[in-house]
Coordinates of C-alpha atoms and ligand atoms in Angstrom, one line a residue:
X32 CA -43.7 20.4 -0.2
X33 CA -44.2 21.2 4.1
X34 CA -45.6 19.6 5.9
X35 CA -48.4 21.1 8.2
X36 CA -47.0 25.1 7.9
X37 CA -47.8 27.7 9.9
X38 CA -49.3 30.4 7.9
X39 CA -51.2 33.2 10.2
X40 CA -49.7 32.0 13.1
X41 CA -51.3 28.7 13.2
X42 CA -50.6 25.4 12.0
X43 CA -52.2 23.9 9.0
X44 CA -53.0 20.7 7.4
X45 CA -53.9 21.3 3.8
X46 CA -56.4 24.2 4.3
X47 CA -57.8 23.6 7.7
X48 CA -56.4 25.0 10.5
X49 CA -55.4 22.5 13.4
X50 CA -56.8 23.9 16.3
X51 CA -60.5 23.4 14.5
X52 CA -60.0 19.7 13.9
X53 CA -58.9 19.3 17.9
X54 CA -62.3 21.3 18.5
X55 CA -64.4 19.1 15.8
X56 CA -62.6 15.5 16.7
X57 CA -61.4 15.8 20.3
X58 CA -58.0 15.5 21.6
X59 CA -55.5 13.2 21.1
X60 CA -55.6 13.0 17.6
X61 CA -53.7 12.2 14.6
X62 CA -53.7 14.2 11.6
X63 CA -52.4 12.8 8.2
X64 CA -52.1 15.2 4.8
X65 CA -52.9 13.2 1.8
X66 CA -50.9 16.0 -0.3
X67 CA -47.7 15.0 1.9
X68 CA -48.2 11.1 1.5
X69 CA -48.9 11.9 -2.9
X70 CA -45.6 14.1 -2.7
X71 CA -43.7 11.4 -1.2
X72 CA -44.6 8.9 -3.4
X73 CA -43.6 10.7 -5.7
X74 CA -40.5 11.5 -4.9
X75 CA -39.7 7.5 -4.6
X76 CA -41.2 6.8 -8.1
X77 CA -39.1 9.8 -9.4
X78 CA -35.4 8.5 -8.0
X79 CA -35.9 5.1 -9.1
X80 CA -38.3 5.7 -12.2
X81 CA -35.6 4.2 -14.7
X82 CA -36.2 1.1 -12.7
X83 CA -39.6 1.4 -12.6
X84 CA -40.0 -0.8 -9.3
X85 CA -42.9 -2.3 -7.3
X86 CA -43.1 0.4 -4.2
X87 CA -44.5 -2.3 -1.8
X88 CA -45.3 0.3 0.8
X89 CA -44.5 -1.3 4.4
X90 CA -47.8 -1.8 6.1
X91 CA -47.0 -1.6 9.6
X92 CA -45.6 2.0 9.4
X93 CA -49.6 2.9 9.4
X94 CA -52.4 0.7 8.0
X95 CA -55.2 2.9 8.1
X96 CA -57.4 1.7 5.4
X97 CA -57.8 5.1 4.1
X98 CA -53.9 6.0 3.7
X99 CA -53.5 2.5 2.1
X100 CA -56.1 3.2 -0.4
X101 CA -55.0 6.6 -1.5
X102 CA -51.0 4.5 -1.7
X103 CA -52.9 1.5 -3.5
X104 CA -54.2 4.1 -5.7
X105 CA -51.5 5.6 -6.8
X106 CA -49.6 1.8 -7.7
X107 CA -48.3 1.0 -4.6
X108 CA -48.6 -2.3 -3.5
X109 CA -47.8 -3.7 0.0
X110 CA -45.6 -5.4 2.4
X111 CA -47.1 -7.2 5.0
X112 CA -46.0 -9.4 8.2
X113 CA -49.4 -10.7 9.1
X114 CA -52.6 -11.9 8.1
X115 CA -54.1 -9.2 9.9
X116 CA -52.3 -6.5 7.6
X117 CA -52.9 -9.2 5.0
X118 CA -56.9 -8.3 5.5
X119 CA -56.2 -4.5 5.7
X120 CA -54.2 -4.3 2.3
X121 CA -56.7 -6.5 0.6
X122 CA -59.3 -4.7 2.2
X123 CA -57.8 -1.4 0.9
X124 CA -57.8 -2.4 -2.8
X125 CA -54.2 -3.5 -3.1
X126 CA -54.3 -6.2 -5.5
X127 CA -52.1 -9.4 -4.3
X128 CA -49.9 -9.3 -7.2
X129 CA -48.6 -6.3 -5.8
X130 CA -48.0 -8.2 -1.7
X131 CA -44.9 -9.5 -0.8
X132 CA -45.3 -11.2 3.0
X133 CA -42.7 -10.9 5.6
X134 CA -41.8 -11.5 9.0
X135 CA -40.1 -14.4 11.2
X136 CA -43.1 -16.6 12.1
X137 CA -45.4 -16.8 9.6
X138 CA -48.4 -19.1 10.6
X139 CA -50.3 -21.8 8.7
X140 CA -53.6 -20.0 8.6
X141 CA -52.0 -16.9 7.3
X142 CA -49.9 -18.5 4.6
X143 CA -53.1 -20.2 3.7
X144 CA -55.2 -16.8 3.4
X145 CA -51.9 -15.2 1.4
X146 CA -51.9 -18.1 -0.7
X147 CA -55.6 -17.5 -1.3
X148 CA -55.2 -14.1 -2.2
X149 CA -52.7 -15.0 -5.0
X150 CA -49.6 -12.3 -2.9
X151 CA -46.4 -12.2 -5.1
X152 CA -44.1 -13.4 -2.7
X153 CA -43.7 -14.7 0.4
X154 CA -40.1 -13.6 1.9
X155 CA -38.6 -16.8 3.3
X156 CA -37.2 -16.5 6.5
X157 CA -36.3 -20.0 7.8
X158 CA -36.4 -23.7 5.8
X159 CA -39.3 -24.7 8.5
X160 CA -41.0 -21.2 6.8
X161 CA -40.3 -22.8 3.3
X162 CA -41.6 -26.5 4.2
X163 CA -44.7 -25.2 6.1
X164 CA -45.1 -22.6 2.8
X165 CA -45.0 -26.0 0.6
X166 CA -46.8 -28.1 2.6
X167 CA -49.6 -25.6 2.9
X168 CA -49.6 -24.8 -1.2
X169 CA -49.4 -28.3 -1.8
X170 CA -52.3 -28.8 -0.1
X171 CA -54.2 -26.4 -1.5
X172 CA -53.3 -27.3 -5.1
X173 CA -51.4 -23.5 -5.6
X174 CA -47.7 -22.9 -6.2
X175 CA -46.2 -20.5 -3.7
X176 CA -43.3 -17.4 -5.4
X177 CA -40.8 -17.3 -2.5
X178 CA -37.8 -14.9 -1.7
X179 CA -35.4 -15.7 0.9
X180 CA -34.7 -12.9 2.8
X181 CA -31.2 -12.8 3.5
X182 CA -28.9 -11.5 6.8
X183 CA -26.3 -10.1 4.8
X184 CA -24.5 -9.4 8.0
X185 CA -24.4 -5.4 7.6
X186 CA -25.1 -3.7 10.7
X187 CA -26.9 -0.6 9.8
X188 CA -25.9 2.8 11.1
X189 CA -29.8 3.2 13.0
X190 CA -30.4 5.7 16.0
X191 CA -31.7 2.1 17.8
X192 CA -30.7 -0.9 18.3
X193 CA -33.9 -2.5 18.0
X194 CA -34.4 -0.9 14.4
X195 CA -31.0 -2.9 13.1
X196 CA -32.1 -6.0 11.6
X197 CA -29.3 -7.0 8.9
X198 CA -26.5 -7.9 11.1
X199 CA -26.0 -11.7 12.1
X200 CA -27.1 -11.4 15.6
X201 CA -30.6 -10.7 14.7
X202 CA -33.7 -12.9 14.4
X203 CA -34.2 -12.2 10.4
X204 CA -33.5 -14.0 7.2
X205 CA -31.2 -16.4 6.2
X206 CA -27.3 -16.6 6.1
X207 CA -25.7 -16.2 2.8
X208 CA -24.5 -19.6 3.5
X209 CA -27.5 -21.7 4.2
X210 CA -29.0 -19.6 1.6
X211 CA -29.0 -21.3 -2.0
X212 CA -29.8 -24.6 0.0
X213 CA -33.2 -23.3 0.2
X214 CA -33.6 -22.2 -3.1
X215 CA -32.2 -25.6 -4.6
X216 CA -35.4 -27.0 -2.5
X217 CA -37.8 -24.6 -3.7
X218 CA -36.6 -25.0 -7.3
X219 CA -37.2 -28.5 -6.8
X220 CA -41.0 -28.4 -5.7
X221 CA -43.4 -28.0 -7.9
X222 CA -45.5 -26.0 -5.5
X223 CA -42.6 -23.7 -5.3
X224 CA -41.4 -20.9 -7.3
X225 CA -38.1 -18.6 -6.5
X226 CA -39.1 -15.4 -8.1
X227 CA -36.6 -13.3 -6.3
X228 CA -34.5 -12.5 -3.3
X229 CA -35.1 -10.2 -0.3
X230 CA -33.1 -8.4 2.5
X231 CA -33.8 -5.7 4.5
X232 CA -31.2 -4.3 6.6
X233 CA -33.0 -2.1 9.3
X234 CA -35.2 1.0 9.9
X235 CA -34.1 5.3 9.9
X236 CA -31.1 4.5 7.6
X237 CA -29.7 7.9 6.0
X238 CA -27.0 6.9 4.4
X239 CA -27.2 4.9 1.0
X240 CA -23.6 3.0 1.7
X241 CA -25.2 -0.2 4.2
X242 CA -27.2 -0.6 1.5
X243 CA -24.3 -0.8 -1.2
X244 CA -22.8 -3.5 0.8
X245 CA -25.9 -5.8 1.7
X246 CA -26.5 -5.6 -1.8
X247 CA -23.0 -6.6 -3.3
X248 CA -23.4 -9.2 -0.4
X249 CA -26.8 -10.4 -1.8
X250 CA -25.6 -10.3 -5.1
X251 CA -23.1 -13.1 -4.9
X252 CA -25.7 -15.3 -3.5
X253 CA -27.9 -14.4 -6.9
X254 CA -24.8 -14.8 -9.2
X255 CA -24.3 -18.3 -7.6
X256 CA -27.6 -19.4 -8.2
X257 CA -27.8 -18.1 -11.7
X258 CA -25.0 -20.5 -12.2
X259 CA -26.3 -23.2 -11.2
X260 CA -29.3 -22.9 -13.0
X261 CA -31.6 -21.0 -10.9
X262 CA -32.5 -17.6 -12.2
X263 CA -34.1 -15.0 -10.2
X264 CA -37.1 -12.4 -11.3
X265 CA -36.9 -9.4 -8.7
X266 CA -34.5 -8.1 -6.0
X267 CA -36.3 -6.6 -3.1
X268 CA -34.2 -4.1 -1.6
X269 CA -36.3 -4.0 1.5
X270 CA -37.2 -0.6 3.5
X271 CA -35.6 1.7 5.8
X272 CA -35.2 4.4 4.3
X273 CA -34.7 7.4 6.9
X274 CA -36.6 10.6 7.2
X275 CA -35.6 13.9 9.0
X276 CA -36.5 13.7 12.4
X277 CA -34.0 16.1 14.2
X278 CA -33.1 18.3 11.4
X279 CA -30.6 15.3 10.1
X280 CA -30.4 14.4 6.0
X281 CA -33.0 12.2 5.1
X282 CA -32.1 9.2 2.5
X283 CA -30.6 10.8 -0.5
X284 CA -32.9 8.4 -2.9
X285 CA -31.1 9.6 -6.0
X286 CA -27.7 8.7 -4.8
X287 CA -29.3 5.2 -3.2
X288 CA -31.0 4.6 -6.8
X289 CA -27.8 5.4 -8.3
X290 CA -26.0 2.6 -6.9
X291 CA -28.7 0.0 -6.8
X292 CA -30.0 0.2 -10.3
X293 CA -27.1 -0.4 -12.0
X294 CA -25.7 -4.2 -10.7
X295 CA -29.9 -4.7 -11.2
X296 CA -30.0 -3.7 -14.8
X297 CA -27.2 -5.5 -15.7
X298 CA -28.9 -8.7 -14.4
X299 CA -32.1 -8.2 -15.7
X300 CA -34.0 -8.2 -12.2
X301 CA -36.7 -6.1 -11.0
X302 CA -36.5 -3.8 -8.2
X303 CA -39.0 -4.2 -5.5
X304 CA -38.7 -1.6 -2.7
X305 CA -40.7 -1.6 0.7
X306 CA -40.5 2.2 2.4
X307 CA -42.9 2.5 5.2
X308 CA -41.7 5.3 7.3
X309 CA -40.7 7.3 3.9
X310 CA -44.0 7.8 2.9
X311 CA -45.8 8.3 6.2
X312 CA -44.1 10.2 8.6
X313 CA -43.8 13.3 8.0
X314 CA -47.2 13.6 6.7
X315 CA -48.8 12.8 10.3
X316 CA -49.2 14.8 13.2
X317 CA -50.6 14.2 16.6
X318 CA -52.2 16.8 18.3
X319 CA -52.8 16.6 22.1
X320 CA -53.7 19.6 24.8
X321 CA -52.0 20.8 28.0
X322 CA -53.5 19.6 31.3
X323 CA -51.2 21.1 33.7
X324 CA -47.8 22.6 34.0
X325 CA -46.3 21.8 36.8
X326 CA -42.8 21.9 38.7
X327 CA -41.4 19.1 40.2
X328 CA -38.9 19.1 43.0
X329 CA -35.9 18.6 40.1
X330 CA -37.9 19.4 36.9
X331 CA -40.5 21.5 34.8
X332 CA -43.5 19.0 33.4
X333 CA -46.0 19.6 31.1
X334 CA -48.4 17.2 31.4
X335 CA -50.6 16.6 27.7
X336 CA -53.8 14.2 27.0
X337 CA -51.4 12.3 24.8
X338 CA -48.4 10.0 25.6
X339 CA -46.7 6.8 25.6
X340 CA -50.1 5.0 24.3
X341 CA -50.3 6.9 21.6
X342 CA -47.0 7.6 20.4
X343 CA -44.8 4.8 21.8
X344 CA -41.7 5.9 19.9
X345 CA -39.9 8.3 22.5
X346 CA -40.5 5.9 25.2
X347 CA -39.2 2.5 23.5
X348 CA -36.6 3.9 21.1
X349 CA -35.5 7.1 22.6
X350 CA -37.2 8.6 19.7
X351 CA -37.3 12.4 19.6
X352 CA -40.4 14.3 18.1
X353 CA -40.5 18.1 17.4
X354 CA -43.1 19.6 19.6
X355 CA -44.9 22.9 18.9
X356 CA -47.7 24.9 19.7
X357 CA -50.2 24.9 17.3
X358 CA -51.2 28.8 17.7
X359 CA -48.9 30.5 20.1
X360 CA -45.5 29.0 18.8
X361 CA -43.6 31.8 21.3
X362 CA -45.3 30.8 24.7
X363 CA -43.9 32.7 27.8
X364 CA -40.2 32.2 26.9
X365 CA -37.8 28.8 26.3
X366 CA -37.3 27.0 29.3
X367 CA -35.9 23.2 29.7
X368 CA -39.4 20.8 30.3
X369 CA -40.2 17.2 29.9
X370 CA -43.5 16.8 28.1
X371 CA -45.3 13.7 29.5
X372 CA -48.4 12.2 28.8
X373 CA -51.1 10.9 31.6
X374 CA -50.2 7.2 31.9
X375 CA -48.9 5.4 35.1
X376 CA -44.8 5.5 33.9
X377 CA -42.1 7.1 34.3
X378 CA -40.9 5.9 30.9
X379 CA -44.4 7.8 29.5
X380 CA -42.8 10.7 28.1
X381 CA -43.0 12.7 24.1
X382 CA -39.9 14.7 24.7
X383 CA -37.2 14.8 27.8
X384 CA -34.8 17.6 28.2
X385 CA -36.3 19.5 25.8
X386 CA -35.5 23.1 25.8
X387 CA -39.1 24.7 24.4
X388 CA -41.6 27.5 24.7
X389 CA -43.4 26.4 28.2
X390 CA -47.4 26.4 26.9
X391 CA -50.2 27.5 28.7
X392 CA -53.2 25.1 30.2
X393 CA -55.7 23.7 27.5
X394 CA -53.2 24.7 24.9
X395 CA -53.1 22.5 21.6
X396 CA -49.6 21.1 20.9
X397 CA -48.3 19.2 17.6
X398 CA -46.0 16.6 17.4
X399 CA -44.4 15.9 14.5
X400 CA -43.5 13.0 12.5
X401 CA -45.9 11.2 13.7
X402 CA -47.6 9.6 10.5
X403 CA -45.5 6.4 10.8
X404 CA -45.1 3.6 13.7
X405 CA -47.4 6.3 15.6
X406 CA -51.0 5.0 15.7
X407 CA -49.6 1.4 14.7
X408 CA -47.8 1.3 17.7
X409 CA -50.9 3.0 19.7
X410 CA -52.1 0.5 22.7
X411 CA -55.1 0.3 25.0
X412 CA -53.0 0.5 28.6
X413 CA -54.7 2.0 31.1
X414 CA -57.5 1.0 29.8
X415 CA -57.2 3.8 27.1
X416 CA -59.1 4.7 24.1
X417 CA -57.1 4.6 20.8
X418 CA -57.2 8.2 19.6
X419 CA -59.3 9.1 16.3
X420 CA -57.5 9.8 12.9
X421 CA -58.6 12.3 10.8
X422 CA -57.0 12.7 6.8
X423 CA -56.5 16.3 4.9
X424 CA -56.8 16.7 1.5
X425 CA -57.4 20.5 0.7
X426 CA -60.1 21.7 1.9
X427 CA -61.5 18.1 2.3
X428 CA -61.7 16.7 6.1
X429 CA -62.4 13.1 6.3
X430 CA -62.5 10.9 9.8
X431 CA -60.9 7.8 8.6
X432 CA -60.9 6.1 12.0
X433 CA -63.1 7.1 15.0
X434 CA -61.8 7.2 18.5
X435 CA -62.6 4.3 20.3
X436 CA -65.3 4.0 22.8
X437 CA -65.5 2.4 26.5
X438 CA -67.4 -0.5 25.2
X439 CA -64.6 -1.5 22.3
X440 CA -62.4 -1.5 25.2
X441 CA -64.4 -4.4 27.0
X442 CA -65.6 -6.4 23.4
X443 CA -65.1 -9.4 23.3
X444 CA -64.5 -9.8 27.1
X445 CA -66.6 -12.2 29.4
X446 CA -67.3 -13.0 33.3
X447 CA -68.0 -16.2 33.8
X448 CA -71.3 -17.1 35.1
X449 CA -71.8 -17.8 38.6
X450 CA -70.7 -21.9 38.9
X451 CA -73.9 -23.5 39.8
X452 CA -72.8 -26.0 42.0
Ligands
LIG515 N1 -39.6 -4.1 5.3 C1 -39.4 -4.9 6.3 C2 -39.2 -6.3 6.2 C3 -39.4 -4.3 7.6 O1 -39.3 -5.0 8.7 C4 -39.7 -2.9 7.7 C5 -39.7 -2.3 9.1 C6 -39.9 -2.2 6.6 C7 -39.8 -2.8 5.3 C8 -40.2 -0.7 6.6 O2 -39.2 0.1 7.1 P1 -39.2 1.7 7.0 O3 -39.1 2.0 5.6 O4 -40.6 2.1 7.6 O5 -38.1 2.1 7.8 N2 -41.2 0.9 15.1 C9 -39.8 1.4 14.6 C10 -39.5 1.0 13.2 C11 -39.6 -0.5 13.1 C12 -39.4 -1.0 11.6 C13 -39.7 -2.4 11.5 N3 -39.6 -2.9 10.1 C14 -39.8 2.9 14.8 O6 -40.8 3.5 15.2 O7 -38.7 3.5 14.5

């Protein structure tokens, strides 16, 4: 299924045509296709059905309430790094048997409130993570499932360093070898209860082979512990898996479920996967208008209502983002232009280099592949609004997030009264 075609010469989500939802809702804005999230989903529940795994949909790639709903809906569940997307998933409907928690520095308070809302698992990441998990269900009379997440020391083929997360020079998991020390503690509490193991190697991965290797990796670690008496529920496989961006493969899923289900079967564990970016990306688009064209001493700009505060990704990962016109895909003829947005950086750019069909002033522009780490990533510098999000589903338009206004950019602030003295 496409994503946003053009049919008449204008770009569509579901049955509406762009350019009336930049007219009705203003400009930048993000536009997400329910259709295009469903079809995904479904593609991941159809390469792994004989597994029949818990789709823990990765929260950060783009909480919105509404998309987390419509993946709740459907039987996704959720993985989470914070009590904030803790509140968002729970407030969404996702039940907590369905949460796994994740992330490097989990606090007290939120272990407490995931504790309270019964999660699945937390994914261990340190042994001060595991006593502070302890301490905390001890006191609160609940036993805790854990999963260590493991650093199966694969580095992962990603377009970014910062998106590699399963080689030993990063901040996540455990080593294989301080591993089953943690589980031999958490076997041994009773507020403690190893339901699985976790890893999850890094983010835009297109190939299934890392995974093949993280996995036999993690594998050992589960054999080891099965021998010793300590036997494992679910494998979480983690995220990561990539999407087409540039015109590259995305994840083959049938090949990756091809070599994941098997070793699983034959142990009897459950597969938990966590795809964020999967799900999401393609099925968002933000939509931002031309304010000027200009030509600089070295370079052609065009200069757009939207930019680094609203889709951070080319500016912090080198990301690139197809860019078209929403109604006059031919312009006045290719030329090589940097699209930048409005804020005070040189590093605010959506494309570099990028040889395209100059656009007019005032004309819409889509980027593409913007439903994941796109509004998540969104920021108020500058003093900037965060854009509105609008969700397709047909014919049905729905404003699932309004743009901010001037005064939620100043809530919550105060000037101290004059000092009387
Ligand atoms: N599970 C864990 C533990 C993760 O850390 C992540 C992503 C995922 C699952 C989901 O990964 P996905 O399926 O979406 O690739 N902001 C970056 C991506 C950072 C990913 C962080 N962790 C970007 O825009 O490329």
């Amino acid at each position: 299924m496409e994503a946003f075609p053009r049919r008449n010469g204008v770009l569509h989500a579901g049955e509406v045509q762009l350019d009336a939802l930049a007219d009705r809702f203003g400009t930048p804005l993000y536009v997400y296709d329910a259709a295009i999230i469903r079809d995904r989903y479904r593609q991941v529940t159809e390469a792994f059905a004989e597994a029949r795994p818990l789709i823990a949909y990765s929260v950060k790639a783009n909480g919105n309430l509404a998309l987390l709903h419509l993946l709740a809906e459907l039987g996704a569940g959720a993985d989470i790094v914070s009590g904030g997307e803790l509140y968002r998933a729970t407030r969404a409907g996702v039940p907590g048997e369905r949460i796994v928690f994740a992330g490097v520095g989990k606090t007290e308070a939120e272990i407490a409130a995931a504790l309270e809302a019964d999660i699945l698992a937390f994914n261990v990441e340190s042994v001060e993570e595991l006593e502070r998990i302890e301490a905390t269900a001890a006191r609160m009379g609940r036993v805790a499932g854990i999963a260590v997440r493991v650093n199966p020391d694969v580095l992962s083929p990603t377009p970014h360093e910062y998106t590699r997360t399963g080689h030993a020079d990063t901040k996540f998991g455990v080593s294989l070898a301080e591993t089953p020390a943690l589980y031999r503690r958490a076997k041994a509490s009773p507020h403690l209860e190893p339901v699985g193991i976790d890893m999850h190697i890094g983010s835009q991965i297109t190939s299934p082979e890392p995974y093949a290797r993280a996995l036999a990796q993690t594998l050992t670690i589960v054999d080891a512990l099965e021998r010793e008496g300590i036997a494992l529920k679910a494998f979480d496989l983690g995220g990561g898996f990539g999407v087409s961006y540039q015109g590259e493969p995305a994840m083959p899923l049938r090949a990756l479920a091809e070599l994941v289900i098997p070793p699983l079967r034959e142990r009897g564990l459950w597969l938990i996967l966590e795809p964020g970016r999967f799900l999401v990306a393609e099925a968002g688009i933000l939509l931002t208008r031309v304010l000027a064209v200009k030509r600089g001493a070295a370079k052609r700009f065009v200069v757009t209502d939207g930019g680094m505060t609203e889709l951070l990704r080319p500016s912090h990962y080198g990301g690139y983002h197809a860019i078209e016109s929403v109604s006059d895909p031919d312009g006045t003829g290719a030329e090589q232009v940097d699209v930048v947005g409005p804020i005070c950086e040189t590093g605010d750019f959506l494309a570099r280099d990028r040889t395209m069909p100059v656009p007019g002033v005032g004309e819409l522009l889509a980027v593409r592949m913007a439903g994941a780490y796109g509004f998540t990533m969104a920021s108020n510098y500058n003093a900037r609004r965060r854009p509105a999000e609008v969700l397709v589903d047909g014919r049905r338009v729905t404003l699932i997030r309004e743009r901010e206004t001037f005064a939620d950019l100043v809530r919550g602030e105060h000037i101290p009264e004059p000092d009387p003295t």
